[in-house]
Tab-separated table of C-alpha atoms in Angstrom:
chain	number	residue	atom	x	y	z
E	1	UNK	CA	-25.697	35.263	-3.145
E	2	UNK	CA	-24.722	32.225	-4.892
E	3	UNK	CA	-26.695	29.706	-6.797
E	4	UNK	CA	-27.181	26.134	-5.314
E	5	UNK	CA	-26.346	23.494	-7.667
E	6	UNK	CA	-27.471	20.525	-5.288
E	7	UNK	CA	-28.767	17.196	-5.901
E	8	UNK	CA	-32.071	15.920	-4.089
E	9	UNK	CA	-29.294	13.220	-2.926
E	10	UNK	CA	-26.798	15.584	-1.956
E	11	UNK	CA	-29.194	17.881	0.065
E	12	UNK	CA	-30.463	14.817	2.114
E	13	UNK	CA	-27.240	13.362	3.041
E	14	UNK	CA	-26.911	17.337	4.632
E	15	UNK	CA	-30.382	16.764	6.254
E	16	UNK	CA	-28.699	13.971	7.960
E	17	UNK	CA	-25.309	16.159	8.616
E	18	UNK	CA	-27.490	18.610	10.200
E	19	UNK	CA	-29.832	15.955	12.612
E	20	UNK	CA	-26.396	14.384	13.922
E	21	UNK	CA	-24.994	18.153	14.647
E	22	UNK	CA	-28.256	18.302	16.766
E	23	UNK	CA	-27.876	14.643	18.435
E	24	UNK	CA	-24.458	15.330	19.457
E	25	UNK	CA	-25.252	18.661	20.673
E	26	UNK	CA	-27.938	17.492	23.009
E	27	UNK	CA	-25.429	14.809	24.738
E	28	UNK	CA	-22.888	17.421	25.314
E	29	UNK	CA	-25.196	19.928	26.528
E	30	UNK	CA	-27.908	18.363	28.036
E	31	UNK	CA	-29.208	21.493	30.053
E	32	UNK	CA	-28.767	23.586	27.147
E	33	UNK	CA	-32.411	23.609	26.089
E	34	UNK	CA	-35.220	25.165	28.417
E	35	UNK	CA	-38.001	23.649	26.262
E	36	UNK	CA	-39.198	22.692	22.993
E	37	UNK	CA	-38.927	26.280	21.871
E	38	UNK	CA	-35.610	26.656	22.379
E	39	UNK	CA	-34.537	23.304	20.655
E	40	UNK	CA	-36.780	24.278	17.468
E	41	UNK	CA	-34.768	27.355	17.249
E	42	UNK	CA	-31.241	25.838	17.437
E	43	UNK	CA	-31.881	23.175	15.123
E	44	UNK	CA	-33.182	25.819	12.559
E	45	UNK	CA	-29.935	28.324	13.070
E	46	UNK	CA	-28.232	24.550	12.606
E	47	UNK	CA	-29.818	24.288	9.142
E	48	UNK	CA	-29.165	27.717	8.734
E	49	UNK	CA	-25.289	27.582	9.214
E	50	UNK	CA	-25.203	24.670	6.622
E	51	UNK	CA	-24.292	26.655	3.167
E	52	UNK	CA	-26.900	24.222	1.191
E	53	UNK	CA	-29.878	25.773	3.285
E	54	UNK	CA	-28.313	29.237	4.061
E	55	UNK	CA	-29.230	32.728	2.945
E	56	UNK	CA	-26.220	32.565	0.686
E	57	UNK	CA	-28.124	29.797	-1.614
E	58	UNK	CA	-31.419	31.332	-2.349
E	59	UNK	CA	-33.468	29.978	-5.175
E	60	UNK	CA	-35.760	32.139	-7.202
E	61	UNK	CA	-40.060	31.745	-7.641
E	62	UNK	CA	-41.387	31.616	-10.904
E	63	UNK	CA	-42.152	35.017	-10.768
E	64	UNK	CA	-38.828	36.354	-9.620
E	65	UNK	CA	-39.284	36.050	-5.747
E	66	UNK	CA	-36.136	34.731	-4.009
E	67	UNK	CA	-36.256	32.450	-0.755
E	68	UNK	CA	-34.694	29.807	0.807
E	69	UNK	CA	-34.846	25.848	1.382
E	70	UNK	CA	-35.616	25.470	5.103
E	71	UNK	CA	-38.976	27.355	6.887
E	72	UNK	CA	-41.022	26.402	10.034
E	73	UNK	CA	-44.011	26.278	10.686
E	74	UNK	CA	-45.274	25.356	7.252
E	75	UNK	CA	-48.787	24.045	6.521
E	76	UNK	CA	-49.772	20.563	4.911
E	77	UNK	CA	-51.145	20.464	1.068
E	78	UNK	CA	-54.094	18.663	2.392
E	79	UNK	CA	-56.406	18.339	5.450
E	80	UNK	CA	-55.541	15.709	7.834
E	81	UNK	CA	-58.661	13.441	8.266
E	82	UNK	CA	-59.505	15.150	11.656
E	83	UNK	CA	-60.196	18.279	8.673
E	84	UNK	CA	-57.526	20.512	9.685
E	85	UNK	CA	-54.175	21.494	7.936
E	86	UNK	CA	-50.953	20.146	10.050
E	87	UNK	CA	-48.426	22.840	10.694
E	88	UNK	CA	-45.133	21.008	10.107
E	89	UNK	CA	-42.616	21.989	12.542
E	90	UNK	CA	-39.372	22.467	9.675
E	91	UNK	CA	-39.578	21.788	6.377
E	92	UNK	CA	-36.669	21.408	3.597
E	93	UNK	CA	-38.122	22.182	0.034
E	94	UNK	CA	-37.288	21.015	-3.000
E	95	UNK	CA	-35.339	23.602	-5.035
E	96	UNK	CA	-37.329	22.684	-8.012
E	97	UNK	CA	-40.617	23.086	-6.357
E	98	UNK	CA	-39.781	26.301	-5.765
E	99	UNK	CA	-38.180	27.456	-9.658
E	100	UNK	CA	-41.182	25.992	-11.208
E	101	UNK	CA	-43.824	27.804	-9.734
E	102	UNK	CA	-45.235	31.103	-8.064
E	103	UNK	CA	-44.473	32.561	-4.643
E	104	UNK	CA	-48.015	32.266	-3.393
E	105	UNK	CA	-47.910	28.869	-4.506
E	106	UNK	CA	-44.514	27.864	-2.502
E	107	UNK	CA	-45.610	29.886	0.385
E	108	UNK	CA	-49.025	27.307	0.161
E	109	UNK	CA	-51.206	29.555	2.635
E	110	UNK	CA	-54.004	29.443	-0.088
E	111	UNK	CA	-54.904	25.465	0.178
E	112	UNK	CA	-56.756	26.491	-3.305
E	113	UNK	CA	-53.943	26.556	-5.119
E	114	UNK	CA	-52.945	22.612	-3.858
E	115	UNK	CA	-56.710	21.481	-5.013
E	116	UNK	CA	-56.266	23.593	-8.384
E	117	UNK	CA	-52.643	22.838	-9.345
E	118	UNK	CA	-51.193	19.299	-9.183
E	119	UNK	CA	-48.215	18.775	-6.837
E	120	UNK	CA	-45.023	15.886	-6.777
E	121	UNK	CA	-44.285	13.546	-3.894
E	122	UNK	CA	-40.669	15.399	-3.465
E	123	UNK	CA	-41.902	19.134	-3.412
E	124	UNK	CA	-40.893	18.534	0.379
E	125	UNK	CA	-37.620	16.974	0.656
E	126	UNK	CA	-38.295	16.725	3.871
E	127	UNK	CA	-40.761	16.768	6.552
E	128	UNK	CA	-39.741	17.528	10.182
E	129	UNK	CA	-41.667	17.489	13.087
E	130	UNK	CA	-39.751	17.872	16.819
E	131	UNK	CA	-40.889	17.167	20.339
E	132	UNK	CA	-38.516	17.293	23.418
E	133	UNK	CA	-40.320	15.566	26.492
E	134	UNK	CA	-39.675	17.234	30.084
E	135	UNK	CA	-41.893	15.260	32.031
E	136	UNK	CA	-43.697	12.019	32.086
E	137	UNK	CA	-47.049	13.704	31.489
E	138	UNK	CA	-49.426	11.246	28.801
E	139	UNK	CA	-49.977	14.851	27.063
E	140	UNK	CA	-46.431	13.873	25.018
E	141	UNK	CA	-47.785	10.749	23.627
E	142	UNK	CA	-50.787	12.781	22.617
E	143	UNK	CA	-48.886	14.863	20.941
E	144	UNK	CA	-46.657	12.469	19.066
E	145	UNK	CA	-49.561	10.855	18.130
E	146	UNK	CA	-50.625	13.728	16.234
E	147	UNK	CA	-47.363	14.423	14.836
E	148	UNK	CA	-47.617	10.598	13.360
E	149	UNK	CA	-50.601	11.196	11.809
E	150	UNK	CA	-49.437	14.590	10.207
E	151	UNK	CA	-46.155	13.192	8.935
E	152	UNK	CA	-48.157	9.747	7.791
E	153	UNK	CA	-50.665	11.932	5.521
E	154	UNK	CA	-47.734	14.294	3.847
E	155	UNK	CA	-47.906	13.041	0.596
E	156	UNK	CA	-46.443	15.890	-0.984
E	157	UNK	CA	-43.142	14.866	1.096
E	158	UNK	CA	-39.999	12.360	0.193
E	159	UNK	CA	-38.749	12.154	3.111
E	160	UNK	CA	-40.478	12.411	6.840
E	161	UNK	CA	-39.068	12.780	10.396
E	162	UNK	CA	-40.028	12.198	13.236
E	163	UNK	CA	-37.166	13.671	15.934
E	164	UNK	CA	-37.310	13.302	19.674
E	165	UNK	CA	-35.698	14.394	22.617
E	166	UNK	CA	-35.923	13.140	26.030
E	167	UNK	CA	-34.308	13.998	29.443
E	168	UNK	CA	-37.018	11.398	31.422
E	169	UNK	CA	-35.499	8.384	32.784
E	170	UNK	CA	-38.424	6.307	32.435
E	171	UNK	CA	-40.220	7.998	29.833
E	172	UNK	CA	-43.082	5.876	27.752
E	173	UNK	CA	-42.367	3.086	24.776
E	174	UNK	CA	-43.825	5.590	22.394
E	175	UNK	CA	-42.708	3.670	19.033
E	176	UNK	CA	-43.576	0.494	19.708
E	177	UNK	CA	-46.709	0.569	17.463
E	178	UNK	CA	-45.129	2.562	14.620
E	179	UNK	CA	-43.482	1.116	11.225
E	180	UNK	CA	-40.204	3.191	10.032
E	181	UNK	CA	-38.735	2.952	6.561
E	182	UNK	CA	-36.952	5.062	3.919
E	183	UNK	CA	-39.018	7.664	3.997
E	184	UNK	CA	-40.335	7.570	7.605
E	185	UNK	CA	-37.507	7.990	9.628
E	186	UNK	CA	-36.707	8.142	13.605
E	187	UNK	CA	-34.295	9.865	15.828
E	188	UNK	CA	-34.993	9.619	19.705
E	189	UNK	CA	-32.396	10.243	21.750
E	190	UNK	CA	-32.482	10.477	25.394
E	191	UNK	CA	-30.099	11.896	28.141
E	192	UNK	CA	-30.695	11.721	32.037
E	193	UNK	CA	-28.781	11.210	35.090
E	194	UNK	CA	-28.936	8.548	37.414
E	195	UNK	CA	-28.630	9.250	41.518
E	196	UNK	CA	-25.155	9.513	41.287
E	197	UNK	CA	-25.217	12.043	38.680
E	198	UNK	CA	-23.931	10.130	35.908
E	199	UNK	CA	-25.038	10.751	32.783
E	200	UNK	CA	-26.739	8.440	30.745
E	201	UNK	CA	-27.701	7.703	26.922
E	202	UNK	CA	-30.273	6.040	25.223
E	203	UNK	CA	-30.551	6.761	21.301
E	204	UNK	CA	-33.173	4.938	18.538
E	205	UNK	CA	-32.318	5.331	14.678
E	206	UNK	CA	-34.837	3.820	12.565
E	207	UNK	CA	-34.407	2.936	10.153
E	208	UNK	CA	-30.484	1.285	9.908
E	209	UNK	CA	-29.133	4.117	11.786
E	210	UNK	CA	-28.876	6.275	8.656
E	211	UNK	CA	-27.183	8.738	10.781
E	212	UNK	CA	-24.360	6.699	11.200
E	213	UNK	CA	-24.238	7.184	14.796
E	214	UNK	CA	-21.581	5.128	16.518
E	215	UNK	CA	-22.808	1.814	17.084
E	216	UNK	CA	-22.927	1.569	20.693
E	217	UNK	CA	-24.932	4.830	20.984
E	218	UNK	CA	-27.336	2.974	19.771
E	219	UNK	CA	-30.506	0.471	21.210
E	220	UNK	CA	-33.641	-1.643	21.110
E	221	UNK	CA	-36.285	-0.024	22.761
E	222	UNK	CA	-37.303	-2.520	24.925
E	223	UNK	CA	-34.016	-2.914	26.365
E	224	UNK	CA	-32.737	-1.354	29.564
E	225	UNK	CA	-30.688	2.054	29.467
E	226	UNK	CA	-26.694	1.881	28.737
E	227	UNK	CA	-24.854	4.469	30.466
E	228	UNK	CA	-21.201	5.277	28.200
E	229	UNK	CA	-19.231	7.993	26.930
E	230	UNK	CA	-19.332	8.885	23.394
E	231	UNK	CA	-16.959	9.918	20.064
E	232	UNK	CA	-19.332	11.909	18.675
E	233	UNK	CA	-17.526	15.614	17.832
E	234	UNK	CA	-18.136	17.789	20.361
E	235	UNK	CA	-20.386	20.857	18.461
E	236	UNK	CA	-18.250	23.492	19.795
């Protein structure tokens, strides 16, 4: 096992690397994923294959426990207003949040420990939470809704995603009412086929397509579909 000598910078920018691994995998494979699920999982063996967030770069706890960057499921600091604790779908932590203090403190089950011991706005480098929409059912908007709020109150978090998936033609303008910066950040990408069977590809960046996607993947949400090929590399 090695040990990761990584900038906050550096570790982003392979954030990113990973997210457009993901992007390019759904348009390539758009049947791949049964549900939401199954897309979680591939986008954490993703992180996993990356050599910043893999098994082979564990950092060590305060007191001598060893663990790794990337974890799902992992709950917020605080209580959202509606009192409960969000349950963030991925998480990326900072490798100094985890050398500077004790296990039970990085795991953060004990929401005591947050209230007794201060915490930094970067002990999260990064906050992801996923939805892939199947169906045209108001229950995703719910639901995205939620994750909004979650990602809006992590303050212990630099940087915050908000990643969707679509294979609905005429799914709903869920963004419309939603400001993206720096450190709130968008990927939706979308992938259906007309009657003829043609595939087609609608993908939002916000904000300045910091995934570098080519440029004519790319849209305004309130602008009609563009069906094209693409130059992303093919995953496999």
């Amino acid at each position: 096992m090695g040990t990761l000598n990584a900038s906050k910078e550096q570790l982003l920018k392979e954030i990113n690397k990973t997210l457009r691994t993901a992007v390019s995998q759904f348009y390539y494979y758009p049947h791949l994923f049964f549900n939401e699920n199954g897309f979680r999982d591939y986008l954490f063996a993703v992180f996993y294959r990356n050599k910043f967030f893999s098994t082979s770069n564990l950092i060590t706890t305060k007191d001598g426990k060893k663990t790794n960057l990337v974890h799902p499921e992992y709950p917020s600091y605080e209580r959202v207003p509606e009192k409960w604790r969000a349950w963030y779908d991925m998480v990326i932590l900072n490798p100094e949040f985890i050398k500077n203090n004790e296990y039970s403190r990085v795991v953060n089950k004990n929401i005591a420990l947050n209230k007794k011991f201060s915490y930094k706005n970067d002990d999260l480098l990064a906050v992801i939470e996923l939805k892939y929409i199947l169906s045209k059912s108001n229950i995703y908007k719910r639901q995205l809704k939620k994750d909004y709020n979650s990602l809006k109150n992590a303050k212990e978090a630099l940087v915050k995603y908000m990643v969707v998936f679509s294979s609905i033609k005429d799914d709903k303008d869920f963004f419309s009412d939603i400001q993206f910066n720096d450190n709130f950040r968008l990927v939706y990408v979308k992938v259906h086929f007309d009657n003829k069977n043609k595939k087609k590809v609608e993908v939002l960046i916000k904000p300045n397509n910091f995934l570098n996607l080519p440029k004519y993947w790319l849209k305004n949400i309130n602008s009609s579909s563009v069906q094209h090929t693409t130059s992303l590399h093919n995953p496999k």
